Short mmCIF file of C-alpha atoms and ligand atoms in Angstrom, two decimals:
data_model
loop_
_atom_site.label_atom_id
_atom_site.label_comp_id
_atom_site.label_asym_id
_atom_site.label_seq_id
_atom_site.Cartn_x
_atom_site.Cartn_y
_atom_site.Cartn_z
CA UNK T 1 0.00 0.00 0.00
CA UNK T 2 2.73 2.36 1.02
CA UNK T 3 4.73 1.50 -2.06
CA UNK T 4 1.74 2.09 -4.26
CA UNK T 5 1.08 5.44 -2.70
CA UNK T 6 4.65 6.46 -3.25
CA UNK T 7 4.49 5.41 -6.88
CA UNK T 8 1.25 7.31 -7.38
CA UNK T 9 2.70 10.42 -5.79
CA UNK T 10 5.84 10.16 -7.92
CA UNK T 11 3.75 9.77 -11.05
CA UNK T 12 1.68 12.76 -10.08
CA UNK T 13 4.82 14.84 -9.82
CA UNK T 14 5.72 14.00 -13.40
CA UNK T 15 2.24 14.22 -14.83
CA UNK T 16 0.84 17.12 -12.90
CA UNK T 17 2.97 20.03 -14.08
CA UNK T 18 2.06 19.58 -17.75
CA UNK T 19 -1.61 19.00 -16.95
CA UNK T 20 -1.69 21.94 -14.62
CA UNK T 21 0.16 24.35 -16.87
CA UNK T 22 -2.20 23.54 -19.73
CA UNK T 23 -5.21 24.67 -17.75
CA UNK T 24 -4.09 26.48 -14.63
CA UNK T 25 -5.83 29.84 -14.69
CA UNK T 26 -4.07 33.09 -13.94
CA UNK T 27 -5.24 34.01 -10.45
CA UNK T 28 -6.06 37.57 -9.42
CA UNK T 29 -6.43 37.96 -5.69
CA UNK T 30 -8.61 41.03 -5.13
CA UNK T 31 -8.48 42.11 -1.50
CA UNK T 32 -10.73 44.77 0.00
CA UNK T 33 -11.88 45.95 3.40
CA UNK T 34 -15.62 46.53 3.04
CA UNK T 35 -18.64 44.22 3.04
CA UNK T 36 -19.74 42.46 -0.16
CA UNK T 37 -23.06 44.37 -0.16
CA UNK T 38 -21.52 47.80 -0.71
CA UNK T 39 -20.67 49.71 -3.90
CA UNK T 40 -17.04 48.49 -3.79
CA UNK T 41 -18.00 44.94 -2.80
CA UNK T 42 -20.50 44.69 -5.64
CA UNK T 43 -18.06 46.25 -8.11
CA UNK T 44 -15.40 43.69 -7.19
CA UNK T 45 -17.85 40.82 -7.60
CA UNK T 46 -18.97 42.20 -10.96
CA UNK T 47 -15.34 42.45 -12.10
CA UNK T 48 -14.81 38.81 -11.11
CA UNK T 49 -17.87 37.71 -13.08
CA UNK T 50 -16.90 39.65 -16.22
CA UNK T 51 -13.17 38.91 -16.07
CA UNK T 52 -13.81 35.18 -15.87
CA UNK T 53 -16.38 35.40 -18.67
CA UNK T 54 -14.31 37.50 -21.10
CA UNK T 55 -11.15 35.45 -20.59
CA UNK T 56 -13.09 32.22 -20.94
CA UNK T 57 -11.92 31.05 -17.55
CA UNK T 58 -8.24 31.73 -18.28
CA UNK T 59 -8.34 34.19 -15.40
CA UNK T 60 -9.78 33.36 -12.00
CA UNK T 61 -10.55 36.26 -9.67
CA UNK T 62 -10.63 35.52 -5.96
CA UNK T 63 -12.33 38.32 -4.05
CA UNK T 64 -11.49 38.66 -0.34
CA UNK T 65 -13.87 41.18 1.28
CA UNK T 66 -14.07 42.60 4.81
CA UNK T 67 -10.30 42.67 5.48
CA UNK T 68 -10.26 38.83 5.53
CA UNK T 69 -6.80 38.81 3.95
CA UNK T 70 -5.31 42.16 4.91
CA UNK T 71 -6.20 45.41 6.67
CA UNK T 72 -5.83 48.81 4.95
CA UNK T 73 -2.11 49.42 5.25
CA UNK T 74 -1.11 45.78 4.93
CA UNK T 75 -3.06 45.29 1.73
CA UNK T 76 -1.10 48.05 0.00
CA UNK T 77 2.15 46.46 1.10
CA UNK T 78 0.89 43.04 -0.04
CA UNK T 79 0.08 44.49 -3.45
CA UNK T 80 3.55 45.95 -3.84
CA UNK T 81 5.08 42.61 -2.86
CA UNK T 82 2.81 40.73 -5.26
CA UNK T 83 1.03 38.71 -2.54
CA UNK T 84 -2.25 40.08 -3.97
CA UNK T 85 -2.77 41.50 -7.43
CA UNK T 86 -5.69 43.91 -7.11
CA UNK T 87 -7.16 46.31 -4.54
CA UNK T 88 -9.49 49.29 -4.40
CA UNK T 89 -8.29 51.44 -1.48
CA UNK T 90 -9.95 54.75 -0.80
CA UNK T 91 -8.19 57.87 -2.10
CA UNK T 92 -7.31 58.72 1.50
CA UNK T 93 -5.03 55.69 1.85
CA UNK T 94 -2.42 56.66 -0.73
CA UNK T 95 -0.96 59.53 1.31
CA UNK T 96 1.08 57.38 3.70
CA UNK T 97 2.59 55.65 0.64
CA UNK T 98 3.95 58.97 -0.49
CA UNK T 99 1.27 59.88 -3.03
CA UNK T 100 -0.09 62.80 -1.05
CA UNK T 101 -1.91 64.40 -3.98
CA UNK T 102 -4.76 61.89 -3.56
CA UNK T 103 -5.64 63.58 -0.29
CA UNK T 104 -7.12 66.40 -2.37
CA UNK T 105 -10.28 64.23 -2.46
CA UNK T 106 -10.41 64.48 1.36
CA UNK T 107 -10.71 68.26 1.46
CA UNK T 108 -14.06 69.06 3.05
CA UNK T 109 -16.71 70.47 0.73
CA UNK T 110 -14.42 70.29 -2.31
CA UNK T 111 -17.03 68.38 -4.31
CA UNK T 112 -20.25 70.31 -4.89
CA UNK T 113 -21.94 67.20 -6.33
CA UNK T 114 -21.40 63.83 -8.01
CA UNK T 115 -21.22 65.35 -11.48
CA UNK T 116 -18.22 67.37 -10.35
CA UNK T 117 -16.54 64.18 -9.23
CA UNK T 118 -16.98 62.65 -12.68
CA UNK T 119 -15.52 65.74 -14.30
CA UNK T 120 -12.43 65.53 -12.13
CA UNK T 121 -11.82 61.79 -12.25
CA UNK T 122 -12.56 61.64 -15.98
CA UNK T 123 -10.43 64.70 -16.79
CA UNK T 124 -6.72 65.53 -16.99
CA UNK T 125 -6.23 65.73 -13.21
CA UNK T 126 -7.78 62.30 -12.67
CA UNK T 127 -5.43 60.88 -15.28
CA UNK T 128 -2.38 62.62 -13.87
CA UNK T 129 -3.10 61.34 -10.36
CA UNK T 130 -3.38 57.75 -11.57
CA UNK T 131 -0.01 58.16 -13.30
CA UNK T 132 1.62 58.98 -9.95
CA UNK T 133 0.98 55.44 -8.76
CA UNK T 134 3.39 53.94 -11.31
CA UNK T 135 6.42 54.86 -9.27
CA UNK T 136 4.95 52.88 -6.36
CA UNK T 137 4.85 49.64 -8.34
CA UNK T 138 1.15 49.82 -9.10
CA UNK T 139 -1.12 50.87 -11.92
CA UNK T 140 -4.34 52.77 -11.33
CA UNK T 141 -7.01 51.23 -13.52
CA UNK T 142 -10.19 53.05 -12.54
CA UNK T 143 -11.95 55.33 -10.10
CA UNK T 144 -14.78 53.70 -8.18
CA UNK T 145 -17.47 55.56 -6.27
CA UNK T 146 -18.75 55.22 -2.81
CA UNK T 147 -20.38 58.45 -1.70
CA UNK T 148 -20.57 61.40 0.60
CA UNK T 149 -19.57 61.11 4.26
CA UNK T 150 -21.72 61.64 7.33
CA UNK T 151 -20.59 62.23 10.90
CA UNK T 152 -21.59 59.95 13.76
CA UNK T 153 -21.25 60.15 17.55
CA UNK T 154 -23.16 59.46 20.73
CA UNK T 155 -24.37 63.03 20.93
CA UNK T 156 -25.82 65.23 18.20
CA UNK T 157 -23.23 67.38 16.46
CA UNK T 158 -24.84 70.53 15.16
CA UNK T 159 -22.09 73.12 15.25
CA UNK T 160 -18.29 72.99 15.47
CA UNK T 161 -18.39 73.54 19.26
CA UNK T 162 -20.13 70.16 19.62
CA UNK T 163 -16.99 68.40 18.31
CA UNK T 164 -14.72 69.86 20.94
CA UNK T 165 -12.67 67.24 22.78
CA UNK T 166 -14.30 64.23 21.08
CA UNK T 167 -12.10 61.48 19.66
CA UNK T 168 -12.80 60.63 16.03
CA UNK T 169 -11.55 57.69 14.04
CA UNK T 170 -10.06 58.80 10.74
CA UNK T 171 -8.56 57.12 7.71
CA UNK T 172 -4.82 57.59 7.39
CA UNK T 173 -4.96 61.03 5.77
CA UNK T 174 -3.33 64.22 6.98
CA UNK T 175 -6.17 66.25 5.49
CA UNK T 176 -8.71 64.38 7.60
CA UNK T 177 -6.50 64.83 10.63
CA UNK T 178 -6.44 68.59 10.00
CA UNK T 179 -10.21 68.67 9.44
CA UNK T 180 -10.95 67.25 12.90
CA UNK T 181 -8.34 69.42 14.58
CA UNK T 182 -9.99 72.49 13.10
CA UNK T 183 -13.23 71.30 14.68
CA UNK T 184 -11.51 71.02 18.05
CA UNK T 185 -11.72 67.21 18.02
CA UNK T 186 -8.99 64.60 18.49
CA UNK T 187 -8.39 62.54 15.34
CA UNK T 188 -7.16 58.97 15.62
CA UNK T 189 -6.05 57.04 12.54
CA UNK T 190 -7.25 53.45 12.57
CA UNK T 191 -7.84 50.56 10.17
CA UNK T 192 -11.38 50.26 8.88
CA UNK T 193 -11.78 46.75 10.32
CA UNK T 194 -11.22 48.08 13.83
CA UNK T 195 -13.76 50.89 13.80
CA UNK T 196 -16.82 49.02 15.06
CA UNK T 197 -15.05 47.74 18.13
CA UNK T 198 -13.38 51.07 18.81
CA UNK T 199 -16.79 52.76 18.80
CA UNK T 200 -18.36 50.03 20.88
CA UNK T 201 -15.69 50.13 23.57
CA UNK T 202 -15.37 53.91 23.58
CA UNK T 203 -11.78 53.99 22.30
CA UNK T 204 -13.16 56.68 19.99
CA UNK T 205 -16.35 58.71 20.35
CA UNK T 206 -17.24 59.11 16.72
CA UNK T 207 -16.30 58.66 13.09
CA UNK T 208 -17.14 59.81 9.57
CA UNK T 209 -18.16 57.51 6.75
CA UNK T 210 -20.65 56.84 3.98
CA UNK T 211 -24.11 55.47 4.70
CA UNK T 212 -23.25 52.12 3.14
CA UNK T 213 -20.17 51.67 5.32
CA UNK T 214 -21.97 52.84 8.48
CA UNK T 215 -24.73 50.35 7.76
CA UNK T 216 -22.80 47.28 6.63
CA UNK T 217 -20.23 47.57 9.44
CA UNK T 218 -23.09 48.01 11.91
CA UNK T 219 -21.63 51.26 13.23
CA UNK T 220 -25.17 52.61 13.59
CA UNK T 221 -25.75 50.07 16.36
CA UNK T 222 -23.03 51.65 18.48
CA UNK T 223 -23.58 55.33 17.62
CA UNK T 224 -26.64 57.16 18.91
CA UNK T 225 -26.59 59.93 16.29
CA UNK T 226 -25.68 60.23 12.64
CA UNK T 227 -25.48 63.73 11.24
CA UNK T 228 -26.31 64.05 7.56
CA UNK T 229 -23.56 66.50 6.70
CA UNK T 230 -22.32 65.30 3.28
CA UNK T 231 -19.15 67.23 4.17
CA UNK T 232 -16.68 65.03 2.32
CA UNK T 233 -16.37 62.13 -0.04
CA UNK T 234 -15.07 58.55 -0.11
CA UNK T 235 -14.10 57.01 -3.41
CA UNK T 236 -11.56 54.46 -4.57
CA UNK T 237 -8.81 53.76 -7.03
CA UNK T 238 -8.63 50.22 -8.38
CA UNK T 239 -4.95 49.35 -8.45
CA UNK T 240 -3.03 46.34 -9.78
CA UNK T 241 0.52 45.23 -9.22
CA UNK T 242 2.43 46.82 -12.11
CA UNK T 243 4.69 43.88 -12.94
CA UNK T 244 1.83 41.40 -12.83
CA UNK T 245 -0.24 43.58 -15.16
CA UNK T 246 2.52 44.28 -17.64
CA UNK T 247 3.52 40.60 -17.79
CA UNK T 248 0.01 39.49 -18.77
CA UNK T 249 -0.49 38.34 -22.38
CA UNK T 250 -1.83 41.34 -24.33
CA UNK T 251 -5.11 39.64 -25.27
CA UNK T 252 -5.87 38.75 -21.64
CA UNK T 253 -5.00 42.26 -20.49
CA UNK T 254 -7.40 43.65 -23.08
CA UNK T 255 -10.18 41.37 -21.88
CA UNK T 256 -9.54 42.39 -18.29
CA UNK T 257 -9.60 46.07 -19.26
CA UNK T 258 -12.99 45.56 -20.84
CA UNK T 259 -14.21 43.77 -17.70
CA UNK T 260 -12.87 46.62 -15.56
CA UNK T 261 -14.57 49.26 -17.69
CA UNK T 262 -17.93 47.54 -17.40
CA UNK T 263 -17.55 46.76 -13.70
CA UNK T 264 -16.69 50.44 -13.13
CA UNK T 265 -19.79 51.63 -14.96
CA UNK T 266 -21.92 49.14 -13.02
CA UNK T 267 -20.47 50.04 -9.60
CA UNK T 268 -20.63 53.78 -10.20
CA UNK T 269 -24.20 53.41 -11.33
CA UNK T 270 -25.40 51.64 -8.19
CA UNK T 271 -23.30 53.54 -5.61
CA UNK T 272 -25.77 56.31 -4.92
CA UNK T 273 -28.72 53.93 -4.63
CA UNK T 274 -26.76 51.64 -2.30
CA UNK T 275 -26.07 54.58 0.00
CA UNK T 276 -29.67 55.77 -0.01
CA UNK T 277 -30.89 52.27 0.78
CA UNK T 278 -28.37 51.95 3.61
CA UNK T 279 -29.57 55.26 5.05
CA UNK T 280 -33.18 54.09 4.89
CA UNK T 281 -32.30 50.79 6.55
CA UNK T 282 -30.58 52.65 9.39
CA UNK T 283 -33.59 54.91 9.78
CA UNK T 284 -35.92 51.93 9.86
CA UNK T 285 -33.82 50.13 12.46
CA UNK T 286 -34.46 52.90 14.98
CA UNK T 287 -31.04 52.21 16.51
CA UNK T 288 -29.60 55.57 15.61
CA UNK T 289 -31.17 59.01 15.22
CA UNK T 290 -30.45 60.71 11.93
CA UNK T 291 -30.02 64.46 12.25
CA UNK T 292 -30.17 66.55 9.08
CA UNK T 293 -27.88 69.55 9.34
CA UNK T 294 -29.57 72.89 8.65
CA UNK T 295 -28.15 75.37 6.14
CA UNK T 296 -26.89 77.55 8.98
CA UNK T 297 -25.18 74.56 10.63
CA UNK T 298 -23.57 73.56 7.35
CA UNK T 299 -22.34 77.11 6.87
CA UNK T 300 -20.79 77.12 10.35
CA UNK T 301 -19.03 73.82 9.63
CA UNK T 302 -17.72 75.08 6.31
CA UNK T 303 -16.38 78.20 7.93
CA UNK T 304 -14.63 76.26 10.69
CA UNK T 305 -12.77 73.97 8.28
CA UNK T 306 -12.08 76.55 5.58
CA UNK T 307 -8.46 77.22 6.70
CA UNK T 308 -7.63 73.65 5.71
CA UNK T 309 -7.27 74.74 2.08
CA UNK T 310 -4.31 76.95 2.96
CA UNK T 311 -2.96 74.70 5.70
CA UNK T 312 -2.81 71.68 3.40
CA UNK T 313 -1.71 73.47 0.23
CA UNK T 314 1.88 72.51 0.81
CA UNK T 315 1.16 68.84 1.42
CA UNK T 316 -1.39 68.21 -1.31
CA UNK T 317 -0.02 70.81 -3.74
CA UNK T 318 -1.67 74.18 -4.35
CA UNK T 319 -1.71 73.56 -8.08
CA UNK T 320 -3.51 70.23 -7.54
CA UNK T 321 -6.14 71.84 -5.30
CA UNK T 322 -6.68 74.72 -7.75
CA UNK T 323 -6.94 72.35 -10.70
CA UNK T 324 -9.44 70.20 -8.80
CA UNK T 325 -11.63 73.17 -7.90
CA UNK T 326 -11.46 74.50 -11.44
CA UNK T 327 -12.37 71.18 -13.05
CA UNK T 328 -15.17 70.58 -10.54
CA UNK T 329 -16.65 74.04 -11.08
CA UNK T 330 -19.72 74.35 -13.19
CA UNK T 331 -20.85 70.74 -12.90
CA UNK T 332 -24.49 70.41 -11.98
CA UNK T 333 -26.19 67.26 -10.80
C1 LIG R 1 -12.58 53.69 5.58
O1 LIG R 1 -11.46 53.29 5.95
O2 LIG R 1 -13.37 54.27 6.32
C2 LIG R 1 -13.01 53.45 4.16
O3 LIG R 1 -12.00 53.85 3.30
C3 LIG R 1 -13.30 52.02 3.93
C4 LIG R 1 -13.63 51.77 2.50
O4 LIG R 1 -12.84 51.12 1.82
O5 LIG R 1 -14.70 52.24 2.07
#
């Protein structure tokens, strides 16, 4: 029996490589930190479906949601090392890697509406920013939407004075850090996967995020109030490992580009609806009170954070900020 097993194993060693190489698909590990039922989660699943279809199974996409493989910072390192091939981190997460220009998306109130976002990401600035990722060993393939951010805490936050002394979880962005400091709050950078517990245990008092993230991570269960402020935006860049992408056979890369284009259109189409539905589900749950900021409250918030544009000009680049504002101007929803 033992001898037979050995012989079978030895035979497998000789037979397997040829058999495997004839059919082994190219594997794309796509890691992300949010739930599958979010704009990014659904976009990633759509990309998997289309990539496998258009390549006729020559490419297999393995999607790992909810930080199951890596947390925010680790996943970017894993991409650079080639341990995963594809990610869609939020714009805010490229700063610590040295691509600080992406933090322009974090400037409060920089986007008057969604149409302005499309103008920027689809225009020369959007293209230039993606190009900056090359030097980090990655290629930016597409911009994916999530939506506008809301503030949450265990007390209602109407005016800047209400933020004073509260600890807020932020993504790893210097612009977001400055935003909360201008409000008199204490920002604390933390991985997305740790936010729920940090809110539950009181490590932080509040956070800012989109409706879909607040809902799918159950943050609304551990925050008494959510303020509908729409003060900032969360969106993503889909990135691939540069070497992996450039080494792909040209026909496969073309098929994957087509899959990415269609998955992008699909995800960006459903993002707004996903966020509205998440907001309605939170409202229905009765676990958290939604407070809609008045015009006067919004104006007070804007005024309080306004100095951020000058304070951050050096980090993000004044030319980048000006170009963003110029390209966004004039877009109407
Ligand atoms: C966050 O860290 O709050 C978000 O960037 C998570 C995400 O990917 O939407």
